[in-house]
Amino acid sequence: MRVMVVGALSMSGKAKKTGSPYSICRALVGSPMQSKTTADYNRVGYGYEITEVEVEEAVFGQFSEHKFPLLLDLQTDMRPMGGKLVPVVVGVQVVKV
């Protein structure tokens, strides 16, 4: 999936409720705004909005090699998370422009 990545972040710690350790890695992806109009709703947007995409912990370090924002091809795999399938980044490649 070719996207504009504006940043990446990693969070880890212990869950307050269970005390279990956690580690979360995400890429912050800029997606073009989508305008939508229905009889009861109107949305107009310009530019990009940010979406967070899960990243495998082993792949996260590859983001440190780059300055942001940049155009990347993200290789993704669908994984079960929270009772649904979500895309998870399993590889990163810089797009040569």
JSON list of C-alpha atoms in Angstrom, two decimals:
[
{"chain": "A", "resi": 1, "resn": "MET", "atom": "CA", "xyz": [0.00, 0.00, 0.00]},
{"chain": "A", "resi": 2, "resn": "ARG", "atom": "CA", "xyz": [1.61, 3.29, -1.11]},
{"chain": "A", "resi": 3, "resn": "VAL", "atom": "CA", "xyz": [1.02, 6.02, 1.48]},
{"chain": "A", "resi": 4, "resn": "MET", "atom": "CA", "xyz": [2.40, 9.28, 2.86]},
{"chain": "A", "resi": 5, "resn": "VAL", "atom": "CA", "xyz": [3.80, 8.49, 6.32]},
{"chain": "A", "resi": 6, "resn": "VAL", "atom": "CA", "xyz": [4.09, 11.52, 8.60]},
{"chain": "A", "resi": 7, "resn": "GLY", "atom": "CA", "xyz": [5.56, 9.71, 11.60]},
{"chain": "A", "resi": 8, "resn": "ALA", "atom": "CA", "xyz": [5.83, 6.52, 13.64]},
{"chain": "A", "resi": 9, "resn": "LEU", "atom": "CA", "xyz": [5.54, 5.83, 17.35]},
{"chain": "A", "resi": 10, "resn": "SER", "atom": "CA", "xyz": [6.11, 3.02, 19.81]},
{"chain": "A", "resi": 11, "resn": "MET", "atom": "CA", "xyz": [4.55, 2.73, 23.26]},
{"chain": "A", "resi": 12, "resn": "SER", "atom": "CA", "xyz": [5.24, 0.12, 25.93]},
{"chain": "A", "resi": 13, "resn": "GLY", "atom": "CA", "xyz": [4.56, -0.34, 29.60]},
{"chain": "A", "resi": 14, "resn": "LYS", "atom": "CA", "xyz": [2.32, -2.23, 32.01]},
{"chain": "A", "resi": 15, "resn": "ALA", "atom": "CA", "xyz": [-1.48, -2.19, 31.79]},
{"chain": "A", "resi": 16, "resn": "LYS", "atom": "CA", "xyz": [-3.08, -0.43, 34.78]},
{"chain": "A", "resi": 17, "resn": "LYS", "atom": "CA", "xyz": [-5.91, -2.96, 35.15]},
{"chain": "A", "resi": 18, "resn": "THR", "atom": "CA", "xyz": [-4.03, -6.24, 34.68]},
{"chain": "A", "resi": 19, "resn": "GLY", "atom": "CA", "xyz": [-0.38, -5.35, 35.18]},
{"chain": "A", "resi": 20, "resn": "SER", "atom": "CA", "xyz": [0.40, -7.19, 31.94]},
{"chain": "A", "resi": 21, "resn": "PRO", "atom": "CA", "xyz": [3.19, -5.76, 29.77]},
{"chain": "A", "resi": 22, "resn": "TYR", "atom": "CA", "xyz": [2.24, -4.28, 26.40]},
{"chain": "A", "resi": 23, "resn": "SER", "atom": "CA", "xyz": [4.05, -2.96, 23.37]},
{"chain": "A", "resi": 24, "resn": "ILE", "atom": "CA", "xyz": [2.31, -1.03, 20.57]},
{"chain": "A", "resi": 25, "resn": "CYS", "atom": "CA", "xyz": [3.91, 0.24, 17.37]},
{"chain": "A", "resi": 26, "resn": "ARG", "atom": "CA", "xyz": [2.07, 2.43, 14.87]},
{"chain": "A", "resi": 27, "resn": "ALA", "atom": "CA", "xyz": [2.69, 4.39, 11.67]},
{"chain": "A", "resi": 28, "resn": "LEU", "atom": "CA", "xyz": [0.89, 7.72, 11.26]},
{"chain": "A", "resi": 29, "resn": "VAL", "atom": "CA", "xyz": [-0.42, 7.77, 7.70]},
{"chain": "A", "resi": 30, "resn": "GLY", "atom": "CA", "xyz": [-1.78, 10.79, 5.84]},
{"chain": "A", "resi": 31, "resn": "SER", "atom": "CA", "xyz": [-4.87, 9.86, 3.84]},
{"chain": "A", "resi": 32, "resn": "PRO", "atom": "CA", "xyz": [-6.55, 12.26, 1.42]},
{"chain": "A", "resi": 33, "resn": "MET", "atom": "CA", "xyz": [-9.69, 13.79, 2.95]},
{"chain": "A", "resi": 34, "resn": "GLN", "atom": "CA", "xyz": [-12.91, 12.44, 1.53]},
{"chain": "A", "resi": 35, "resn": "SER", "atom": "CA", "xyz": [-15.89, 14.73, 1.10]},
{"chain": "A", "resi": 36, "resn": "LYS", "atom": "CA", "xyz": [-19.32, 13.15, 1.54]},
{"chain": "A", "resi": 37, "resn": "THR", "atom": "CA", "xyz": [-22.83, 14.49, 1.28]},
{"chain": "A", "resi": 38, "resn": "THR", "atom": "CA", "xyz": [-26.09, 12.71, 2.05]},
{"chain": "A", "resi": 39, "resn": "ALA", "atom": "CA", "xyz": [-29.57, 13.99, 2.87]},
{"chain": "A", "resi": 40, "resn": "ASP", "atom": "CA", "xyz": [-28.66, 14.19, 6.59]},
{"chain": "A", "resi": 41, "resn": "TYR", "atom": "CA", "xyz": [-24.90, 14.74, 6.53]},
{"chain": "A", "resi": 42, "resn": "ASN", "atom": "CA", "xyz": [-22.32, 16.96, 4.89]},
{"chain": "A", "resi": 43, "resn": "ARG", "atom": "CA", "xyz": [-18.57, 16.57, 5.21]},
{"chain": "A", "resi": 44, "resn": "VAL", "atom": "CA", "xyz": [-16.08, 18.67, 3.24]},
{"chain": "A", "resi": 45, "resn": "GLY", "atom": "CA", "xyz": [-12.35, 18.30, 3.71]},
{"chain": "A", "resi": 46, "resn": "TYR", "atom": "CA", "xyz": [-9.13, 19.43, 2.06]},
{"chain": "A", "resi": 47, "resn": "GLY", "atom": "CA", "xyz": [-5.66, 18.01, 2.42]},
{"chain": "A", "resi": 48, "resn": "TYR", "atom": "CA", "xyz": [-4.91, 14.94, 4.52]},
{"chain": "A", "resi": 49, "resn": "GLU", "atom": "CA", "xyz": [-6.24, 13.35, 7.69]},
{"chain": "A", "resi": 50, "resn": "ILE", "atom": "CA", "xyz": [-4.14, 11.11, 9.92]},
{"chain": "A", "resi": 51, "resn": "THR", "atom": "CA", "xyz": [-4.86, 7.41, 10.37]},
{"chain": "A", "resi": 52, "resn": "GLU", "atom": "CA", "xyz": [-2.88, 5.12, 12.68]},
{"chain": "A", "resi": 53, "resn": "VAL", "atom": "CA", "xyz": [-1.79, 1.76, 11.24]},
{"chain": "A", "resi": 54, "resn": "GLU", "atom": "CA", "xyz": [-0.41, -1.04, 13.44]},
{"chain": "A", "resi": 55, "resn": "VAL", "atom": "CA", "xyz": [3.24, -2.00, 12.80]},
{"chain": "A", "resi": 56, "resn": "GLU", "atom": "CA", "xyz": [5.03, -5.23, 13.74]},
{"chain": "A", "resi": 57, "resn": "GLU", "atom": "CA", "xyz": [7.58, -4.55, 16.47]},
{"chain": "A", "resi": 58, "resn": "ALA", "atom": "CA", "xyz": [10.36, -6.15, 14.38]},
{"chain": "A", "resi": 59, "resn": "VAL", "atom": "CA", "xyz": [9.63, -3.70, 11.52]},
{"chain": "A", "resi": 60, "resn": "PHE", "atom": "CA", "xyz": [9.32, -0.53, 13.64]},
{"chain": "A", "resi": 61, "resn": "GLY", "atom": "CA", "xyz": [13.09, 0.15, 13.69]},
{"chain": "A", "resi": 62, "resn": "GLN", "atom": "CA", "xyz": [13.09, 0.64, 9.90]},
{"chain": "A", "resi": 63, "resn": "PHE", "atom": "CA", "xyz": [11.22, 3.93, 10.40]},
{"chain": "A", "resi": 64, "resn": "SER", "atom": "CA", "xyz": [14.20, 5.41, 12.31]},
{"chain": "A", "resi": 65, "resn": "GLU", "atom": "CA", "xyz": [16.23, 5.48, 9.09]},
{"chain": "A", "resi": 66, "resn": "HIS", "atom": "CA", "xyz": [14.03, 8.16, 7.49]},
{"chain": "A", "resi": 67, "resn": "LYS", "atom": "CA", "xyz": [13.03, 11.81, 7.75]},
{"chain": "A", "resi": 68, "resn": "PHE", "atom": "CA", "xyz": [9.32, 12.50, 7.63]},
{"chain": "A", "resi": 69, "resn": "PRO", "atom": "CA", "xyz": [7.02, 13.01, 5.86]},
{"chain": "A", "resi": 70, "resn": "LEU", "atom": "CA", "xyz": [7.86, 10.56, 3.10]},
{"chain": "A", "resi": 71, "resn": "LEU", "atom": "CA", "xyz": [6.21, 8.30, 0.57]},
{"chain": "A", "resi": 72, "resn": "LEU", "atom": "CA", "xyz": [6.46, 4.62, 1.49]},
{"chain": "A", "resi": 73, "resn": "ASP", "atom": "CA", "xyz": [5.21, 1.31, 0.20]},
{"chain": "A", "resi": 74, "resn": "LEU", "atom": "CA", "xyz": [3.95, -0.51, 3.27]},
{"chain": "A", "resi": 75, "resn": "GLN", "atom": "CA", "xyz": [3.62, -4.28, 3.03]},
{"chain": "A", "resi": 76, "resn": "THR", "atom": "CA", "xyz": [0.68, -5.31, 5.18]},
{"chain": "A", "resi": 77, "resn": "ASP", "atom": "CA", "xyz": [-0.89, -8.49, 6.45]},
{"chain": "A", "resi": 78, "resn": "MET", "atom": "CA", "xyz": [-4.39, -8.83, 7.92]},
{"chain": "A", "resi": 79, "resn": "ARG", "atom": "CA", "xyz": [-4.31, -9.93, 11.58]},
{"chain": "A", "resi": 80, "resn": "PRO", "atom": "CA", "xyz": [-7.06, -10.51, 14.15]},
{"chain": "A", "resi": 81, "resn": "MET", "atom": "CA", "xyz": [-7.10, -7.74, 16.75]},
{"chain": "A", "resi": 82, "resn": "GLY", "atom": "CA", "xyz": [-9.91, -6.91, 19.15]},
{"chain": "A", "resi": 83, "resn": "GLY", "atom": "CA", "xyz": [-12.33, -9.29, 17.43]},
{"chain": "A", "resi": 84, "resn": "LYS", "atom": "CA", "xyz": [-11.78, -7.96, 13.89]},
{"chain": "A", "resi": 85, "resn": "LEU", "atom": "CA", "xyz": [-9.18, -8.14, 11.12]},
{"chain": "A", "resi": 86, "resn": "VAL", "atom": "CA", "xyz": [-6.90, -5.11, 10.86]},
{"chain": "A", "resi": 87, "resn": "PRO", "atom": "CA", "xyz": [-3.93, -4.36, 8.56]},
{"chain": "A", "resi": 88, "resn": "VAL", "atom": "CA", "xyz": [-0.51, -4.67, 10.23]},
{"chain": "A", "resi": 89, "resn": "VAL", "atom": "CA", "xyz": [2.65, -3.36, 8.57]},
{"chain": "A", "resi": 90, "resn": "VAL", "atom": "CA", "xyz": [5.12, -6.22, 8.02]},
{"chain": "A", "resi": 91, "resn": "GLY", "atom": "CA", "xyz": [7.56, -4.43, 5.67]},
{"chain": "A", "resi": 92, "resn": "VAL", "atom": "CA", "xyz": [8.63, -0.94, 4.58]},
{"chain": "A", "resi": 93, "resn": "GLN", "atom": "CA", "xyz": [10.11, 0.29, 1.29]},
{"chain": "A", "resi": 94, "resn": "VAL", "atom": "CA", "xyz": [10.88, 3.90, 0.31]},
{"chain": "A", "resi": 95, "resn": "VAL", "atom": "CA", "xyz": [9.29, 5.04, -2.95]},
{"chain": "A", "resi": 96, "resn": "LYS", "atom": "CA", "xyz": [11.90, 6.58, -5.27]},
{"chain": "A", "resi": 97, "resn": "VAL", "atom": "CA", "xyz": [10.40, 9.65, -6.93]}
]
